[in-house]
mmCIF file of C-alpha atoms in Angstrom:
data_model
loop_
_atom_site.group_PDB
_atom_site.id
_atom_site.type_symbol
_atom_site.label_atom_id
_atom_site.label_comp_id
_atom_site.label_asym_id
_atom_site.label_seq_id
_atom_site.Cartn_x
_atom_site.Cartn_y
_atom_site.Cartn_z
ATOM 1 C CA UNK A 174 57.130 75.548 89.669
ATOM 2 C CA UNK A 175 55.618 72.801 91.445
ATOM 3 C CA UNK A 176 56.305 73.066 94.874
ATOM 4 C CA UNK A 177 58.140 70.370 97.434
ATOM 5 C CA UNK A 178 56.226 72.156 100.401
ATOM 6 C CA UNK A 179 55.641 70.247 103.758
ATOM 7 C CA UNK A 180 58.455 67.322 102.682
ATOM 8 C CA UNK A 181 61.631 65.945 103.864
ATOM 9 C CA UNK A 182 64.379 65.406 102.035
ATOM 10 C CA UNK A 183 67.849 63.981 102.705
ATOM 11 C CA UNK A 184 70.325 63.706 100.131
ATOM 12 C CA UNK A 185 73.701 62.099 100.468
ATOM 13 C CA UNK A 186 77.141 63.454 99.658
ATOM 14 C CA UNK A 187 75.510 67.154 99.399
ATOM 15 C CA UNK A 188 78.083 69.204 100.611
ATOM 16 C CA UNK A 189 79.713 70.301 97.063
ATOM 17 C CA UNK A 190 79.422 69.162 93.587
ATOM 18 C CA UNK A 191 76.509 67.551 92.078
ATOM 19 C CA UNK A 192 74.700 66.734 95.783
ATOM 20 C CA UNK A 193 75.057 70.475 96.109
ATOM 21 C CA UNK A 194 72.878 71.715 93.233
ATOM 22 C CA UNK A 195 70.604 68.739 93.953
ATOM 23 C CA UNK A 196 70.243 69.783 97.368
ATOM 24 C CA UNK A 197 69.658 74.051 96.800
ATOM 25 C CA UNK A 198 67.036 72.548 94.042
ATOM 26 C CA UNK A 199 65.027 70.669 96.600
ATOM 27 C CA UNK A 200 64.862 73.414 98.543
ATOM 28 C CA UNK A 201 64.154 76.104 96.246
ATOM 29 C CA UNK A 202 60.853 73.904 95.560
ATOM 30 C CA UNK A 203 60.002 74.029 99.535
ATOM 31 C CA UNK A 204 61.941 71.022 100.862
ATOM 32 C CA UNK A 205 63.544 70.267 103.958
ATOM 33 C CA UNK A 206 66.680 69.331 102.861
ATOM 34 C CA UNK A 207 69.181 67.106 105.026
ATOM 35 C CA UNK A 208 72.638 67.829 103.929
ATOM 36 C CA UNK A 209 74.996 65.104 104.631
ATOM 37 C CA UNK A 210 78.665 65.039 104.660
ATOM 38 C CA UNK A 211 80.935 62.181 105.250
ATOM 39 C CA UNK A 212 83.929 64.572 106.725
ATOM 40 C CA UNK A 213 83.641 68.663 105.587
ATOM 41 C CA UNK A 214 81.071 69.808 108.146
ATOM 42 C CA UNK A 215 81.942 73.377 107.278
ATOM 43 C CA UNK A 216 81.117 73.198 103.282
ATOM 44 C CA UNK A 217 77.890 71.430 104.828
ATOM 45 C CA UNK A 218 76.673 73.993 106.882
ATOM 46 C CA UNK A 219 77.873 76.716 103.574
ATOM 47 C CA UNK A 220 75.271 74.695 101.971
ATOM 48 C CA UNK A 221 72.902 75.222 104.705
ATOM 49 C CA UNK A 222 73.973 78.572 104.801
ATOM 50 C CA UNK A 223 73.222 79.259 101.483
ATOM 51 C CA UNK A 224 69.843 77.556 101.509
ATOM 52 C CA UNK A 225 68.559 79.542 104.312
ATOM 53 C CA UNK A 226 69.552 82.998 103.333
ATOM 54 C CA UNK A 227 67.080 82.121 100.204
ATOM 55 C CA UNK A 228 64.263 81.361 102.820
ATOM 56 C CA UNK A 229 65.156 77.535 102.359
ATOM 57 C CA UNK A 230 64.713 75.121 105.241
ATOM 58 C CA UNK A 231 67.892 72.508 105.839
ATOM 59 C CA UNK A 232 70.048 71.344 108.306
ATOM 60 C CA UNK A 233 73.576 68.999 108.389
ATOM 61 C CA UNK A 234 74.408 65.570 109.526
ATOM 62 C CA UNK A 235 77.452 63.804 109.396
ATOM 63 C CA UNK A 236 78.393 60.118 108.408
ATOM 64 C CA UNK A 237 80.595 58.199 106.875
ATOM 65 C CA UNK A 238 79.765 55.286 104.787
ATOM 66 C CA UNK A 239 81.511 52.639 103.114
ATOM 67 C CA UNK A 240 82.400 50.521 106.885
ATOM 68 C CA UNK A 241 80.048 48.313 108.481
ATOM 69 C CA UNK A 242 77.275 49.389 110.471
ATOM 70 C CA UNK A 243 77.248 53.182 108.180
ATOM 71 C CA UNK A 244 73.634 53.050 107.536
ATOM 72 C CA UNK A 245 73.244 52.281 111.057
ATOM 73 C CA UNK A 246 75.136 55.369 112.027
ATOM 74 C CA UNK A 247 73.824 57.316 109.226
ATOM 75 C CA UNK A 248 70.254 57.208 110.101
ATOM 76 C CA UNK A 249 70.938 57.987 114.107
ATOM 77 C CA UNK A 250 72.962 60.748 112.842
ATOM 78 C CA UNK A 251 70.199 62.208 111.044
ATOM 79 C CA UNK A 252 67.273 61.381 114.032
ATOM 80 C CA UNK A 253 69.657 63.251 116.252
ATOM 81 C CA UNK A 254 70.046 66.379 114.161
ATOM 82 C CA UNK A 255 66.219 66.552 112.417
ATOM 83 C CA UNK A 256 65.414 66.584 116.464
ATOM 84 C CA UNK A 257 67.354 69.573 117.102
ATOM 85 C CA UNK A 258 66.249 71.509 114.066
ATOM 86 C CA UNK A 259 62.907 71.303 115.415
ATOM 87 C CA UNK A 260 60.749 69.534 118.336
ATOM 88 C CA UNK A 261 58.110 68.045 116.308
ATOM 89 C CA UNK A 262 59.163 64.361 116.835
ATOM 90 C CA UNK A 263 59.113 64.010 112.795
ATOM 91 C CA UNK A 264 61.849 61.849 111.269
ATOM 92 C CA UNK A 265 60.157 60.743 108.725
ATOM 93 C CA UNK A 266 61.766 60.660 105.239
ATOM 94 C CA UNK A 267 59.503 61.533 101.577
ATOM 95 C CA UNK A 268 62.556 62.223 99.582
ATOM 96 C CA UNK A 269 65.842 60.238 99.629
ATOM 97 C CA UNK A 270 68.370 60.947 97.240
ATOM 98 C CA UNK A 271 71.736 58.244 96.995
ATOM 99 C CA UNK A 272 73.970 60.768 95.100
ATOM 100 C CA UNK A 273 77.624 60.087 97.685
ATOM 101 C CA UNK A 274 79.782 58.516 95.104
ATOM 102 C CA UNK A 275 83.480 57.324 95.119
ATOM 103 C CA UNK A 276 85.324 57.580 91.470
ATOM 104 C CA UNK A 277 88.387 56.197 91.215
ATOM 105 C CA UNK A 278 90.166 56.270 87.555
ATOM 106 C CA UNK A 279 91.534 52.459 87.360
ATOM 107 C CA UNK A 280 92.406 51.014 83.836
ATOM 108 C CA UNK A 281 91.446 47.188 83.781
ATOM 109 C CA UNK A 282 95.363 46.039 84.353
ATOM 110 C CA UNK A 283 96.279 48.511 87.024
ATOM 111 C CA UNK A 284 93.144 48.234 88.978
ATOM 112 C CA UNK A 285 93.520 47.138 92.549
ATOM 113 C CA UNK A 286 91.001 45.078 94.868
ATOM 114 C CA UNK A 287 91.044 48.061 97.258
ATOM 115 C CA UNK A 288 90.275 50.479 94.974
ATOM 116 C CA UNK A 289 87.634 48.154 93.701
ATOM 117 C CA UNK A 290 86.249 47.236 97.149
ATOM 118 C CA UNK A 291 85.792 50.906 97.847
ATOM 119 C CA UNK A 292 83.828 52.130 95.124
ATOM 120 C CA UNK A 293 81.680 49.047 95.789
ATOM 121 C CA UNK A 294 81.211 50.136 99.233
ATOM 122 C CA UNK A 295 80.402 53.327 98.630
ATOM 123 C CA UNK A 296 78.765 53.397 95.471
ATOM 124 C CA UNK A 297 76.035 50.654 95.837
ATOM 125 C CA UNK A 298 76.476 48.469 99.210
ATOM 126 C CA UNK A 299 75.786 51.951 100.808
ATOM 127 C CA UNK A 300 72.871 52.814 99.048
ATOM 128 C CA UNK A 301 71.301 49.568 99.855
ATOM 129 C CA UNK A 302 71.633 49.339 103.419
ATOM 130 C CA UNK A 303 70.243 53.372 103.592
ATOM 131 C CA UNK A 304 67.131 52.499 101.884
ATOM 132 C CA UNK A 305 66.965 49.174 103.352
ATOM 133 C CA UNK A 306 66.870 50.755 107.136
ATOM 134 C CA UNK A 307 64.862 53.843 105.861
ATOM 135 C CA UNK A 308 61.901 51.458 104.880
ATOM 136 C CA UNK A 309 60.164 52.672 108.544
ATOM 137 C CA UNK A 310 60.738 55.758 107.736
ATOM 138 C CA UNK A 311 60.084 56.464 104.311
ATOM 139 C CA UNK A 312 56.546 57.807 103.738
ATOM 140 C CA UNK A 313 53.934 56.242 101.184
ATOM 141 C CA UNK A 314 54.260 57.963 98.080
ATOM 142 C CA UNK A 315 57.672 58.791 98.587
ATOM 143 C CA UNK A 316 60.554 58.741 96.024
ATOM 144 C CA UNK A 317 64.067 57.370 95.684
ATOM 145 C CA UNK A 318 66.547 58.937 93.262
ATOM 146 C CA UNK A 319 70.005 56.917 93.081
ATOM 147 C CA UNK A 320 72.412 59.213 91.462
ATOM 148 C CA UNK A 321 74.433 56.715 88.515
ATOM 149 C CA UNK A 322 76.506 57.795 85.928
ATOM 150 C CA UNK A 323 76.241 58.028 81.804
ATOM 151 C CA UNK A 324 79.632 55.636 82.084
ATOM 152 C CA UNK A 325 77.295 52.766 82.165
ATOM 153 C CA UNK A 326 76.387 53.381 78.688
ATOM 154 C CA UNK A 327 79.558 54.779 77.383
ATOM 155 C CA UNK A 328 82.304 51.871 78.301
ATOM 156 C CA UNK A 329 85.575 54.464 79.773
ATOM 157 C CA UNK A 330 87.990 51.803 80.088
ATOM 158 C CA UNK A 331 90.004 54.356 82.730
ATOM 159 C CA UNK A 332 86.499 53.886 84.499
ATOM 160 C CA UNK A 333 85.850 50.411 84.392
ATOM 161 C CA UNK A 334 85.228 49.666 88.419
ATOM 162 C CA UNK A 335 83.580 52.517 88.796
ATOM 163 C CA UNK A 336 81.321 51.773 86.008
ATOM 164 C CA UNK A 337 80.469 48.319 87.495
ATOM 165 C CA UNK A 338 79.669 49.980 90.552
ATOM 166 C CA UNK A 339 77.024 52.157 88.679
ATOM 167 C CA UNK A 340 75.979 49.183 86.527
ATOM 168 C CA UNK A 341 75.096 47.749 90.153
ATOM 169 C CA UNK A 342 73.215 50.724 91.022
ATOM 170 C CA UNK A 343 71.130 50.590 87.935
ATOM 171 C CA UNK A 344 69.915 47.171 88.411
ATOM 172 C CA UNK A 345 69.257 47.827 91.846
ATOM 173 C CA UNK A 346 66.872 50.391 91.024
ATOM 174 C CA UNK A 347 65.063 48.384 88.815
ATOM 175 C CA UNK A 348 64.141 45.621 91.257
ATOM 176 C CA UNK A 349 63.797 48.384 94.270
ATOM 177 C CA UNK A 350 60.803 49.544 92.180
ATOM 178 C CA UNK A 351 58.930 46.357 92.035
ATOM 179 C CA UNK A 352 59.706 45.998 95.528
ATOM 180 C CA UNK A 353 58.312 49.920 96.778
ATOM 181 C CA UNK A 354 55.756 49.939 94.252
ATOM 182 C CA UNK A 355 53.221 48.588 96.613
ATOM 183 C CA UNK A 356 53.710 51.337 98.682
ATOM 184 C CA UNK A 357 53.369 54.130 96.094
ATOM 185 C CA UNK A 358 57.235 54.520 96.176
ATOM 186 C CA UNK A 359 59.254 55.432 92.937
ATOM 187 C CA UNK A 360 62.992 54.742 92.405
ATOM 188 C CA UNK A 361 64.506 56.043 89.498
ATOM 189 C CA UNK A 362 68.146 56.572 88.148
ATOM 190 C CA UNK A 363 69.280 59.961 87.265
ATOM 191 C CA UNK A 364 72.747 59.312 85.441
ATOM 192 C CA UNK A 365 74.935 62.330 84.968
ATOM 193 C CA UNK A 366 77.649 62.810 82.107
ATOM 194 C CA UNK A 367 80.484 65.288 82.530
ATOM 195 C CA UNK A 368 79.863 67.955 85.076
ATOM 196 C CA UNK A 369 81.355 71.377 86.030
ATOM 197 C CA UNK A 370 82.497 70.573 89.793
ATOM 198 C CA UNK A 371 85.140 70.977 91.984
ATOM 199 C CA UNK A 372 86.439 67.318 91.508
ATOM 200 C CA UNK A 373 86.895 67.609 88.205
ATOM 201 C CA UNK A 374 88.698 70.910 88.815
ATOM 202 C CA UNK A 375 92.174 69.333 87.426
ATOM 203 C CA UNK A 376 91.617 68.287 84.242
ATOM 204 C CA UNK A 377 88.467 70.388 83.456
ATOM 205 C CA UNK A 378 88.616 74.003 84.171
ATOM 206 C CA UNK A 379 92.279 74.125 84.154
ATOM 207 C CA UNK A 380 93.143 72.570 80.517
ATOM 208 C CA UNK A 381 90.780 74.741 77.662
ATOM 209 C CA UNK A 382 91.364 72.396 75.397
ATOM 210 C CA UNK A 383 89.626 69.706 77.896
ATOM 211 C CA UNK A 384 86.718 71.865 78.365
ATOM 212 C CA UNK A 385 86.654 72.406 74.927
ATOM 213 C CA UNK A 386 86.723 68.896 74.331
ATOM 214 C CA UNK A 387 84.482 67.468 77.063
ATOM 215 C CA UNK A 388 81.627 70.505 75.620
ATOM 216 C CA UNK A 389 81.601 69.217 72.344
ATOM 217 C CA UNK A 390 80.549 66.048 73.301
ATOM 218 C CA UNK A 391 77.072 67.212 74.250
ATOM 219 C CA UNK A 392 75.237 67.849 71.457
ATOM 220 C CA UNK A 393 74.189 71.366 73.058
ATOM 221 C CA UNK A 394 77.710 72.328 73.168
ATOM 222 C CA UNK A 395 78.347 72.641 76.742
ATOM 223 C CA UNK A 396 79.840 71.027 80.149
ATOM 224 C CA UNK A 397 76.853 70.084 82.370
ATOM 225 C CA UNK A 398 76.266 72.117 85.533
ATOM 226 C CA UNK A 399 75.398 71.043 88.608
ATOM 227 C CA UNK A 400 71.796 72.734 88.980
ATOM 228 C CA UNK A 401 70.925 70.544 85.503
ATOM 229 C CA UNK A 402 70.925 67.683 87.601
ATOM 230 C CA UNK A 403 69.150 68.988 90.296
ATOM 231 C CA UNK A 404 66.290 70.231 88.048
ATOM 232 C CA UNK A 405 65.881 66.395 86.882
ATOM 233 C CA UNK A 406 66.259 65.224 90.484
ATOM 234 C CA UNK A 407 63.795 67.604 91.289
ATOM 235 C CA UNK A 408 61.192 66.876 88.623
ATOM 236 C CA UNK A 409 61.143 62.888 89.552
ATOM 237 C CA UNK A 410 60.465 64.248 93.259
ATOM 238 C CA UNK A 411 57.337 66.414 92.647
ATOM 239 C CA UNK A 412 54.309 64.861 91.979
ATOM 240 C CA UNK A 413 54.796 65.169 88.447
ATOM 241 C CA UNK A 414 57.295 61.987 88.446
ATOM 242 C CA UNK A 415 54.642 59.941 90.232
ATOM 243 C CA UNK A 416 53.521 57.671 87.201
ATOM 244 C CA UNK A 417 57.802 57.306 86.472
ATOM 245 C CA UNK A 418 59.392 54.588 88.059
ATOM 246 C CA UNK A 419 62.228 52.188 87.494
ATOM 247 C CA UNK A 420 63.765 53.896 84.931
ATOM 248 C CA UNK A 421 66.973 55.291 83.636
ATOM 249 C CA UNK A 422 66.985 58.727 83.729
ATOM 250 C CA UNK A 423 70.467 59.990 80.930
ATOM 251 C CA UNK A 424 70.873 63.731 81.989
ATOM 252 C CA UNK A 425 74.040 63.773 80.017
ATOM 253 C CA UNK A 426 73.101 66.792 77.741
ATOM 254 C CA UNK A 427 72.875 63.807 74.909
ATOM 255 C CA UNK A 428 76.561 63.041 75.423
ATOM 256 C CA UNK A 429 78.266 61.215 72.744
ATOM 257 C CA UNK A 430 74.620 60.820 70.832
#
C-alpha cells in the first residue's frame, strides 16, 4: 500500500456518501484529510471521528458553496481550522479532491432554470473558483481529482442538467491539465456509476427489485460501494498516478458495457 504520508488533503462534500469513503481512504494511506461539510458539522466530525480512532489524522471545516464569494469563504474556513489542528503555520494543499455534488432528477420538459442554475453552481462553477484560489496553495506535484459521474456517457434523460453539469466538469479537467502541467500537477476525472449511499437510500436499498436491477447492470453483478471510489481516488493521488493526467477515469464497475 503506497503510503500518502506527510500530505494534505481536503476533499469536498466528505461528510457521508461517496466523499466519505474517499476521505477514510486518504487517510488510511497517511493523509491529512480536511473534511468539509456545507451544513452537517456533526456527520463531519463522525467522519473525523472515525478516522482518528484508526490512527488517521483529519479535521472539519465548514462552507457552503454554490453563492458568490464560496471559494473565498471556503479557503478561510479551512486556514482557520488547519491552524487550530496544529501550530505549524502549514496550509498548504497536495491533494484536492472536488467530489460536493448537487443531483437533481429533472426530465428535459419539467426542468426548471433554478434547478438548473444550482447544479451549475455547485457542480462545476464551484470547483473552478476552489482550484482557481488554491493555485498559492497547492504544492508542485500535487493532484486534483474532480469527482464526475458515468451519466456523461450513459444519456439518463431524468438526469439531463445534471449530466451537463458533469459534461462541464469533464472538459474542465481536460484543459486544467494543460494548464497545471507545468507545475507537475495532475487533474483527472474519477466518474462514479450507481453507488450504495445514503442518498440513494429511497429507491435503492428500499425496493429489491431496484437493487436487483441497478446490480445487474455492472457486469460484476453488484451496486458500487463507496470505498471503490475511494480506492481509485486514492490510486491517482499516490505517486503511482503521477504519469496520469487529464483523463477520464469510469469507476462504474463496467456499467451498462
Amino acid at each position: 500500500m503506497e503510503t500518502l504520508q506527510g500530505r494534505t488533503a481536503v476533499v469536498t462534500g466528505s461528510s457521508r456518501s461517496i466523499g466519505r469513503g474517499i476521505a477514510e481512504r486518504l487517510a488510511a494511506r497517511g493523509a491529512l484529510v480536511a473534511v468539509h461539510y456545507a451544513r452537517d458539522a456533526a456527520s463531519a466530525q463522525d467522519v473525523v471521528d472515525t478516522i482518528r480512532k484508526a490512527d488517521g489524522q483529519a479535521f472539519a471545516f465548514g462552507a457552503e458553496l454554490g453563492g458568490e464569494g464560496d471559494a473565498e469563504r471556503f479557503w478561510a474556513e479551512f486556514d482557520v481550522q488547519r491552524r487550530a489542528f496544529s501550530d505549524d503555520g502549514d496550509t498548504g494543499v497536495d491533494i484536492l479532491v472536488n467530489n460536493v455534488a448537487v443531483a437533481l432528477r429533472d426530465q428535459f420538459e419539467d426542468a426548471t432554470s433554478a434547478d438548473f442554475d444550482r447544479m451549475m453552481a455547485v457542480n462545476i462553477r464551484a470547483p473552478f473558483f476552489i482550484v482557481q484560489h488554491a493555485l498559492g496553495r497547492l504544492r508542485d506535484g500535487g493532484r486534483v481529482i474532480n469527482i464526475s459521474s458515468a451519466v456523461t456517457r450513459l444519456g439518463l434523460p431524468e438526469v439531463i442538467a445534471y449530466g451537463a453539469s458533469k459534461g462541464a466538469l469533464d472538459s474542465f479537467s481536460r484543459i486544467l491539465a494543460k494548464v497545471l502541467g507545468p507545475r507537475g500537477i495532475t487533474v483527472n476525472v474519477v466518474a462514479p456509476g450507481y453507488v450504495d449511499t445514503d442518498s440513494n437510500a429511497d429507491w435503492l436499498r428500499h425496493d429489491e427489485n431496484a437493487w436487483e436491477e441497478t446490480a445487474a447492470k455492472s457486469v460484476f453483478g453488484r451496486v458500487g460501494e463507496p470505498e471503490d471510489i475511494g480506492d481509485a481516488v486514492a490510486l491517482l493521488a499516490s505517486d503511482s498516478g503521477r504519469w496520469i493526467t487529464g483523463q477520464h477515469i469510469d469507476v462504474s464497475g463496467g456499467t451498462r458495457m
